[in-house]
PDB file of C-alpha atoms in Angstrom:
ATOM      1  CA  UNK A  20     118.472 136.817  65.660  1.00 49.00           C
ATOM      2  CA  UNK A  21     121.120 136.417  67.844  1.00 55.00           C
ATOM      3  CA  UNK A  22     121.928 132.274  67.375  1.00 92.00           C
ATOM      4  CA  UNK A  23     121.062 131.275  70.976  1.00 96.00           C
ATOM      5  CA  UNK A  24     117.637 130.311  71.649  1.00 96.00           C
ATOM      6  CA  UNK A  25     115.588 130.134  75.286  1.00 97.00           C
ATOM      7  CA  UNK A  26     112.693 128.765  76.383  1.00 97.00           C
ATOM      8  CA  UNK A  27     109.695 129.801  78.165  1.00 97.00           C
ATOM      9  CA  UNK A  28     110.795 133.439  78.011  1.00 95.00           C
ATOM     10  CA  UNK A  29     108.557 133.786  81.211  1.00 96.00           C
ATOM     11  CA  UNK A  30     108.324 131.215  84.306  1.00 96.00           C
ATOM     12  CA  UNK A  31     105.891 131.274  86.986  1.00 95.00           C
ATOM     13  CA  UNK A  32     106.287 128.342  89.565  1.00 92.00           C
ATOM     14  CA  UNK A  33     105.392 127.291  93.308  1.00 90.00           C
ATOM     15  CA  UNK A  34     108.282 126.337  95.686  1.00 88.00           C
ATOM     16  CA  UNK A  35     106.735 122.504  95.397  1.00 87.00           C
ATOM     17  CA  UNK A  36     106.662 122.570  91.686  1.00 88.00           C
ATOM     18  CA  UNK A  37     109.382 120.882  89.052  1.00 93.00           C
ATOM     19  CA  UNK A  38     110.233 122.991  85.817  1.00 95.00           C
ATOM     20  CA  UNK A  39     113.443 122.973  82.898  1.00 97.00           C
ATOM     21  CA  UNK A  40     115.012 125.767  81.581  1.00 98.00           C
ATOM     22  CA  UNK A  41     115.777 124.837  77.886  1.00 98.00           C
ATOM     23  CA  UNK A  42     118.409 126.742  75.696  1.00 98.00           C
ATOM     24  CA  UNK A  43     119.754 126.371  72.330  1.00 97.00           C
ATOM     25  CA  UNK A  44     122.542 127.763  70.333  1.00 97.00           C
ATOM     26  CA  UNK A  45     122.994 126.865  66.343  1.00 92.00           C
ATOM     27  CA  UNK A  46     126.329 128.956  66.144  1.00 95.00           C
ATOM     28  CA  UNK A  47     128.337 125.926  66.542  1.00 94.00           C
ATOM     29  CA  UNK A  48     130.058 127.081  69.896  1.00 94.00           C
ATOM     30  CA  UNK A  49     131.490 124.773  71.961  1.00 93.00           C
ATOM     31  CA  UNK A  50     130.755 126.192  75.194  1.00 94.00           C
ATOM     32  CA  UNK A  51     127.458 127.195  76.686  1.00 96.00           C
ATOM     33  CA  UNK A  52     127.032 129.084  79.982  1.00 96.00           C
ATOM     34  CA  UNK A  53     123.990 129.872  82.886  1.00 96.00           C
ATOM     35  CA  UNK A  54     123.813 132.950  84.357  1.00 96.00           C
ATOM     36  CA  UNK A  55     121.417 134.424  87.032  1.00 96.00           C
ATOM     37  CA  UNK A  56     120.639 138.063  87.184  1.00 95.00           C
ATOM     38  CA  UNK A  57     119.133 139.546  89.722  1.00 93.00           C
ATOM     39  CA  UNK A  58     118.069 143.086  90.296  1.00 87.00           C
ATOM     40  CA  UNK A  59     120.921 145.437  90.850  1.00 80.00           C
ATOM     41  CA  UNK A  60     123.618 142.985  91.163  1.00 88.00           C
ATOM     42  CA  UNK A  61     126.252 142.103  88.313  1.00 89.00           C
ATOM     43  CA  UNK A  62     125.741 138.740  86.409  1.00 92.00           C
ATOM     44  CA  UNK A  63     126.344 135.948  88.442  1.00 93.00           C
ATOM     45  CA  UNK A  64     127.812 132.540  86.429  1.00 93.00           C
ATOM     46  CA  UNK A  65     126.132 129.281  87.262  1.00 95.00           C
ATOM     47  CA  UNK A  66     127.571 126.811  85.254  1.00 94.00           C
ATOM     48  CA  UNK A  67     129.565 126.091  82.058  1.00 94.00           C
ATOM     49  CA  UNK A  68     129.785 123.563  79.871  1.00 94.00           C
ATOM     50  CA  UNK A  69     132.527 122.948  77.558  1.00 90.00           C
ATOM     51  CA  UNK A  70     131.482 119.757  74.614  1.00 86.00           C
ATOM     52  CA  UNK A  71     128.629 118.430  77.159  1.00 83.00           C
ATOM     53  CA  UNK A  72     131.399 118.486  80.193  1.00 86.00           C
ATOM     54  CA  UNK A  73     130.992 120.676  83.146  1.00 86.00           C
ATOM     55  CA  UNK A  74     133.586 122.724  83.731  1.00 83.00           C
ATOM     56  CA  UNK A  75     132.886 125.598  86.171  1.00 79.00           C
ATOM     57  CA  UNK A  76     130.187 125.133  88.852  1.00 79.00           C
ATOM     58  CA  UNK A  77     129.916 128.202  90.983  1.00 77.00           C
ATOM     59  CA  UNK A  78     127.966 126.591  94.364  1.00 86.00           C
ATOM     60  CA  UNK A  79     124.877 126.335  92.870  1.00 93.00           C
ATOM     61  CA  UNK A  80     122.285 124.816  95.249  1.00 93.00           C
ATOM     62  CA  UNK A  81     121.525 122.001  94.465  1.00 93.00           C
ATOM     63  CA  UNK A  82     117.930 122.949  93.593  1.00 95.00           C
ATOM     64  CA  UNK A  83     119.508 124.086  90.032  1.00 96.00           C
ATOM     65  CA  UNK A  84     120.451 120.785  88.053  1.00 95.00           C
ATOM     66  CA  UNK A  85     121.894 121.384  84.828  1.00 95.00           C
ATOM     67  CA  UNK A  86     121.616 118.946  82.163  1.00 95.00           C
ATOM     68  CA  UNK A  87     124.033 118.814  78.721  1.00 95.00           C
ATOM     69  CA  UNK A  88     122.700 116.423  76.212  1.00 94.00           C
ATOM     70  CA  UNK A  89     125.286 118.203  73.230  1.00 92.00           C
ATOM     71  CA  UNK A  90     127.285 121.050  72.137  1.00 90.00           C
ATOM     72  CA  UNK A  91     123.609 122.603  70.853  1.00 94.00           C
ATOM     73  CA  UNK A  92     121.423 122.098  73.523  1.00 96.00           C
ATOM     74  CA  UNK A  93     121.336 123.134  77.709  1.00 97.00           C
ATOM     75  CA  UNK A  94     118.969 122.929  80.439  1.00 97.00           C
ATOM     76  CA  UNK A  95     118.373 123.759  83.916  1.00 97.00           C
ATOM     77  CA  UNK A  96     116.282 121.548  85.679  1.00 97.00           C
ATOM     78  CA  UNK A  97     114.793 123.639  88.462  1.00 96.00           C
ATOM     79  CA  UNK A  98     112.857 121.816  91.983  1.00 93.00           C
ATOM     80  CA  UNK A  99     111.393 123.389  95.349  1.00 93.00           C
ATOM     81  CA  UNK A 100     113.112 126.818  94.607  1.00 93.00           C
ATOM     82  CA  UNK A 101     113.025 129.474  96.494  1.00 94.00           C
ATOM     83  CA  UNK A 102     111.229 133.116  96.283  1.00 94.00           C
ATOM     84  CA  UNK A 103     114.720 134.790  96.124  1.00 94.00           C
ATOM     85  CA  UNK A 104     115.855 132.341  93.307  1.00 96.00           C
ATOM     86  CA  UNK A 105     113.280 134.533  91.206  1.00 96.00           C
ATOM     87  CA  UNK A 106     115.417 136.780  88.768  1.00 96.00           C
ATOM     88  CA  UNK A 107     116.146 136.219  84.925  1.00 96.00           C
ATOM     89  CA  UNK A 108     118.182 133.574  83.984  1.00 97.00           C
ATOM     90  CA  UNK A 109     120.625 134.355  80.783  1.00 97.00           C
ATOM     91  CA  UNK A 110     121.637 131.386  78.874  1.00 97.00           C
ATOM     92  CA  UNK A 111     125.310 132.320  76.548  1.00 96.00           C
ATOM     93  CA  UNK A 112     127.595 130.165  74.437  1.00 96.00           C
ATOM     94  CA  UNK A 113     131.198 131.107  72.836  1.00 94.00           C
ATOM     95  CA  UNK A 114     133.336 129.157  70.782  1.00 92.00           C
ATOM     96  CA  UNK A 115     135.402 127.876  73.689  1.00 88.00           C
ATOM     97  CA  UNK A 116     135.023 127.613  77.920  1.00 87.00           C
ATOM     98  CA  UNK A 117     135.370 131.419  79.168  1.00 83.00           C
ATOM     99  CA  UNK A 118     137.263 132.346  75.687  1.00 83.00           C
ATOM    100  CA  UNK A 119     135.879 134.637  72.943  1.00 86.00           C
ATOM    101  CA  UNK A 120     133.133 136.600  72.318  1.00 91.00           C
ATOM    102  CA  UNK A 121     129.623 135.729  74.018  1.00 93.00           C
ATOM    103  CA  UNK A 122     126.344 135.258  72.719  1.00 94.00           C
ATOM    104  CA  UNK A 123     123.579 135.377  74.827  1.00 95.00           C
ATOM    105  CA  UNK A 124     119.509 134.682  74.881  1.00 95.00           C
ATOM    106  CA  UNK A 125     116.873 136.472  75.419  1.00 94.00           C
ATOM    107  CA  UNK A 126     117.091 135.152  78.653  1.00 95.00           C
ATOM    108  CA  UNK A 127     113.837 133.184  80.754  1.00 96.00           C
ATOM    109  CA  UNK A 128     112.270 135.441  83.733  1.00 96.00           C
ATOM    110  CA  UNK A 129     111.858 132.935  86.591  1.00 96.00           C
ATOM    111  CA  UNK A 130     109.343 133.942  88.842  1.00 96.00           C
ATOM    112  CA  UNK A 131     108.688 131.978  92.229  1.00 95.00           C
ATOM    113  CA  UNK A 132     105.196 132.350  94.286  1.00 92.00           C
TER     114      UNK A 132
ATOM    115  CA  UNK B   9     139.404 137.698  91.955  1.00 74.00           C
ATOM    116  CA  UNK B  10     139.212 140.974  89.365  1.00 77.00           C
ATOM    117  CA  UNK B  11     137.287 143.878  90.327  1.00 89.00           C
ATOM    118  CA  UNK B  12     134.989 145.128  87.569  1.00 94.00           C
ATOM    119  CA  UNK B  13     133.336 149.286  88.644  1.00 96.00           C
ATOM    120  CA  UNK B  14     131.534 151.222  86.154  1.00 97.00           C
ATOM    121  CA  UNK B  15     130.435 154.600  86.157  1.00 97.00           C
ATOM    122  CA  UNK B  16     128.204 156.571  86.143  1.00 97.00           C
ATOM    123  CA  UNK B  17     125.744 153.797  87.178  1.00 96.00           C
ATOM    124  CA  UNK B  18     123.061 156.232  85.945  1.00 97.00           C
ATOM    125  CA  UNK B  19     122.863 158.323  83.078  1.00 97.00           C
ATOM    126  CA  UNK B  20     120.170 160.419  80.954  1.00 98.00           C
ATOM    127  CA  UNK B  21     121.731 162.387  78.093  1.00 97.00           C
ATOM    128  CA  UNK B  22     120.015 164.379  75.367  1.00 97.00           C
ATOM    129  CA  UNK B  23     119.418 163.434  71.776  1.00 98.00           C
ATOM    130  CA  UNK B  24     122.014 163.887  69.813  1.00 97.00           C
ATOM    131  CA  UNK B  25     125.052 163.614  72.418  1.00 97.00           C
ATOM    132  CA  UNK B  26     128.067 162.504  73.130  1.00 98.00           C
ATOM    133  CA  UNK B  27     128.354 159.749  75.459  1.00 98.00           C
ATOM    134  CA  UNK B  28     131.228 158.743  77.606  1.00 98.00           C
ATOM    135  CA  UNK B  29     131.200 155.001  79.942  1.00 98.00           C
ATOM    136  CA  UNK B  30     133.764 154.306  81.962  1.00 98.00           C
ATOM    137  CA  UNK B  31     134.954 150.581  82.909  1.00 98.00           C
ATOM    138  CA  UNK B  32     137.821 150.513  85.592  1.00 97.00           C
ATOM    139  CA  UNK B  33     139.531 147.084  86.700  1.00 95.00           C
ATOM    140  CA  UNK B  34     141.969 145.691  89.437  1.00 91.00           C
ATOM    141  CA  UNK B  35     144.050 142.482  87.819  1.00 87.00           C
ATOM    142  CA  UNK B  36     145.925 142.398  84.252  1.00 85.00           C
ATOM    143  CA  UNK B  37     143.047 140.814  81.997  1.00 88.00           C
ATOM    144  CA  UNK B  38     143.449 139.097  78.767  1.00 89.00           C
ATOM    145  CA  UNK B  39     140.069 140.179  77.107  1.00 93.00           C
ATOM    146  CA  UNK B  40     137.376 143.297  78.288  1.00 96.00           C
ATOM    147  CA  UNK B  41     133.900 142.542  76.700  1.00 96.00           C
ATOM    148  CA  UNK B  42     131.173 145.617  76.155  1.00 98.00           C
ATOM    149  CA  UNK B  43     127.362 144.343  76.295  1.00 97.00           C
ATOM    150  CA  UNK B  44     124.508 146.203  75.875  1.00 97.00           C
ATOM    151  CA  UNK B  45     120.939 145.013  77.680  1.00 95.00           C
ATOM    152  CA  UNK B  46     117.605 146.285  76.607  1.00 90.00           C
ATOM    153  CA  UNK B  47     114.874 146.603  78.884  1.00 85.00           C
ATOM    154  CA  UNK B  48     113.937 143.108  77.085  1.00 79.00           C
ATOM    155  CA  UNK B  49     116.298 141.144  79.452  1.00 80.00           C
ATOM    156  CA  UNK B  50     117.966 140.156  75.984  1.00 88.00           C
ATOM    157  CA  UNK B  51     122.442 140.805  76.341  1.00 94.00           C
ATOM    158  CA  UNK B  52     124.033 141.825  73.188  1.00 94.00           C
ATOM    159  CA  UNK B  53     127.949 142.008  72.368  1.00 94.00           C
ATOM    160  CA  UNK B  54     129.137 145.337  71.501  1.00 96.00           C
ATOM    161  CA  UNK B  55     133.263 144.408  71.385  1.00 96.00           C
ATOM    162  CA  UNK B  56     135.472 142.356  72.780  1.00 95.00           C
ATOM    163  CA  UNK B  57     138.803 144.067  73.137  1.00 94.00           C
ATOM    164  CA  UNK B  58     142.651 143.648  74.177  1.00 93.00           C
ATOM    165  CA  UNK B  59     144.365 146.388  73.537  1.00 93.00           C
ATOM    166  CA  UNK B  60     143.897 150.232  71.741  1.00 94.00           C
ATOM    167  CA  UNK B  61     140.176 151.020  70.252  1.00 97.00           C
ATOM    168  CA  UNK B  62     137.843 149.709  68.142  1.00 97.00           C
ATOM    169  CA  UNK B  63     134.880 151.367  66.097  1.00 97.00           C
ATOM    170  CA  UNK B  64     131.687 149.926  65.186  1.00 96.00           C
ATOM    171  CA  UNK B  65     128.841 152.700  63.621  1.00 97.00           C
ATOM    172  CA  UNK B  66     128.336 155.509  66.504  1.00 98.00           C
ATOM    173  CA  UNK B  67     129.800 153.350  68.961  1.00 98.00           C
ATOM    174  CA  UNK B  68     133.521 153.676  69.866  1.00 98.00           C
ATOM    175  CA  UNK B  69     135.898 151.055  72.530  1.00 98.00           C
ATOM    176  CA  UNK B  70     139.204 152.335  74.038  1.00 98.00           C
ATOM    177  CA  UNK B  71     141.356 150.553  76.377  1.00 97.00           C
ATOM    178  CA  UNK B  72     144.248 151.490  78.198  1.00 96.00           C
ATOM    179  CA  UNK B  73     145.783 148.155  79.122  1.00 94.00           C
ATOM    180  CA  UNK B  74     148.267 150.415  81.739  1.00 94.00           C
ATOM    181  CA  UNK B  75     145.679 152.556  83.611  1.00 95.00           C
ATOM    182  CA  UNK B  76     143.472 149.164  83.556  1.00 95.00           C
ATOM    183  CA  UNK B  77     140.535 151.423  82.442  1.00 97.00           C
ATOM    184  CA  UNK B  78     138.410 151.364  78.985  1.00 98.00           C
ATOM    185  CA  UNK B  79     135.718 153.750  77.609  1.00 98.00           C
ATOM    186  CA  UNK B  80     132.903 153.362  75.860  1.00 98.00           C
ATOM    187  CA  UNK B  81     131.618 156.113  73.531  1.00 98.00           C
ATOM    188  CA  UNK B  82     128.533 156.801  71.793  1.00 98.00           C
ATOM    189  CA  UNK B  83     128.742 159.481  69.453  1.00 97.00           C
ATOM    190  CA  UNK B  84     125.432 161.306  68.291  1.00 97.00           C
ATOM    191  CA  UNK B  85     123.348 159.389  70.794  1.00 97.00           C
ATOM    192  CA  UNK B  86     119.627 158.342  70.037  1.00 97.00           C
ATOM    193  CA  UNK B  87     116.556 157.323  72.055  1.00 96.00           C
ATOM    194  CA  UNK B  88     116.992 153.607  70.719  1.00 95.00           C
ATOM    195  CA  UNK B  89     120.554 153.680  72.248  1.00 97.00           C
ATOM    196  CA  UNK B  90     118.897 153.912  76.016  1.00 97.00           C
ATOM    197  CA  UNK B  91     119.631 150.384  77.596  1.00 97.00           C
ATOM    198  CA  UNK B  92     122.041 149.073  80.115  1.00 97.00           C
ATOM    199  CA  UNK B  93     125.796 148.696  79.057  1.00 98.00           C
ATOM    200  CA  UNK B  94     127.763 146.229  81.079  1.00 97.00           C
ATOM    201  CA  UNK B  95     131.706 145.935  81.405  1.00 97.00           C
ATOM    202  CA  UNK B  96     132.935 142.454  81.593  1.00 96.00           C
ATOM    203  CA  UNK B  97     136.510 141.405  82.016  1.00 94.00           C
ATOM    204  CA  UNK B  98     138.446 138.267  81.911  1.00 89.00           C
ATOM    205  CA  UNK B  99     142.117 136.797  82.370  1.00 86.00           C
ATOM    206  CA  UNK B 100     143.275 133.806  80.900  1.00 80.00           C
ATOM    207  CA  UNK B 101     140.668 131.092  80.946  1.00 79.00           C
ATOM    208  CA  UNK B 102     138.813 132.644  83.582  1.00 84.00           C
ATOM    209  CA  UNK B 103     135.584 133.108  84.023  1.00 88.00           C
ATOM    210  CA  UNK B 104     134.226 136.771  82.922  1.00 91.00           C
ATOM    211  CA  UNK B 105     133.408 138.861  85.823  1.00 92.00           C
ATOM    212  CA  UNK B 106     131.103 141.669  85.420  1.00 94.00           C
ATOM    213  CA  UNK B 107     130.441 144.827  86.315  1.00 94.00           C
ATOM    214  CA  UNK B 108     126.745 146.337  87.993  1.00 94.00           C
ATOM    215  CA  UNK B 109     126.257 148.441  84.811  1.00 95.00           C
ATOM    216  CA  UNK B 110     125.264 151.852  83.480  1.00 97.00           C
ATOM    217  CA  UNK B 111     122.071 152.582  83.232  1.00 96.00           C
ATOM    218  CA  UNK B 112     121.709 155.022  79.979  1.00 98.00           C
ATOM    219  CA  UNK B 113     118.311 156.564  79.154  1.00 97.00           C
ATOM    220  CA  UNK B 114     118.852 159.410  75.543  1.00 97.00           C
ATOM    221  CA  UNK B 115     116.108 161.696  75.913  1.00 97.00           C
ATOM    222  CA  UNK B 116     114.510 162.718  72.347  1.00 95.00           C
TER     223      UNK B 116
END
């Protein structure tokens, strides 16, 4: 049990179609994170959220929409993607923006047809 | 920006050895992170260090905040140990950067 929580663990979607990325984290962290990993490349950051406030976008397309409701819950609101944006997507929190320890998800493989 | 290699990028080891990962670094860094990935996609947090070593079970963390390097160590390694173990680094409030990792498959 690891604290952070992601939903669907697997994602299969057409360029056309409209589908969210949900994550959850009941450690009480203040700070929640997207990553995107793709095969053979280092973990790329997304976005972070510190208390429901962006804080780091990393020029995202705009085709990733991230949503903060609260400190508990994140999503990433995902429309016409793209073959190469298939990889799997790592949700993470910590107790503050890019400070302490990390706790990640299981993480949601995205794949797009 | 901080420059995170690891090596070896591969690695198959035998039951029951000694393990050595090495995590080298170009920019002072106020925190280096060790995470282990099982074929599962799932990341786990093995230590989050500073300075000197730190010891958890059969896994060991050294850092040598001069030489900008850190090592991880697995002592008496097992099957269940095979997974990918990433090097992450920041400074300050930055965001982590990461390296590729090191692919580790223990042999029984």
């Amino acid at each position: 049990e690891t604290g952070v929580t992601q939903t669907p663990r697997h994602l299969v979607m057409g360029m056309t179609n409209k589908k969210s990325l949900k994550c959850e984290q009941h450690l009480g962290h203040n700070a929640m994170y997207w990553y995107k990993q793709s095969a053979k490349k280092p973990l790329e950051l997304m976005f972070v959220y510190s208390l429901e406030e962006r804080v780091e976008n990393n020029s995202v397309p705009s085709r990733f929409s991230p949503e903060c409701p609260n400190s508990s819950h994140l999503f990433l609101h995902l429309h016409t993607l793209q073959p190469e944006d298939s990889a799997l997507y790592l949700c993470a929190s910590s107790q503050g923006p890019n400070a302490g320890e990390l706790f990640f998800g299981e993480g949601s493989r995205l794949t797009v047809l | 920006k901080n420059e995170v290699e690891q090596s070896p990028q591969n690695l198959t080891a035998q039951e029951g050895e000694f393990i050595t990962i090495n995590c080298s670094y170009s920019v002072g860094i106020s925190a280096l992170h060790w995470l282990q990935q099982h074929p599962g996609g799932g990341i786990v947090s093995l230590f989050m260090l500073s300075s000197g070593k730190k010891k958890h079970g059969r896994l060991i963390a050294t850092i040598n905040i001069q030489e900008k390097h850190s090592s991880l160590h697995i002592t008496a390694s097992h099957p269940r140990d095979s997974a990918v173990y990433i090097c992450a680094v920041n400074s300050g409030n930055t965001p982590l950067v990461f390296g590729k990792g090191t692919r580790l498959s223990v042999i029984a």
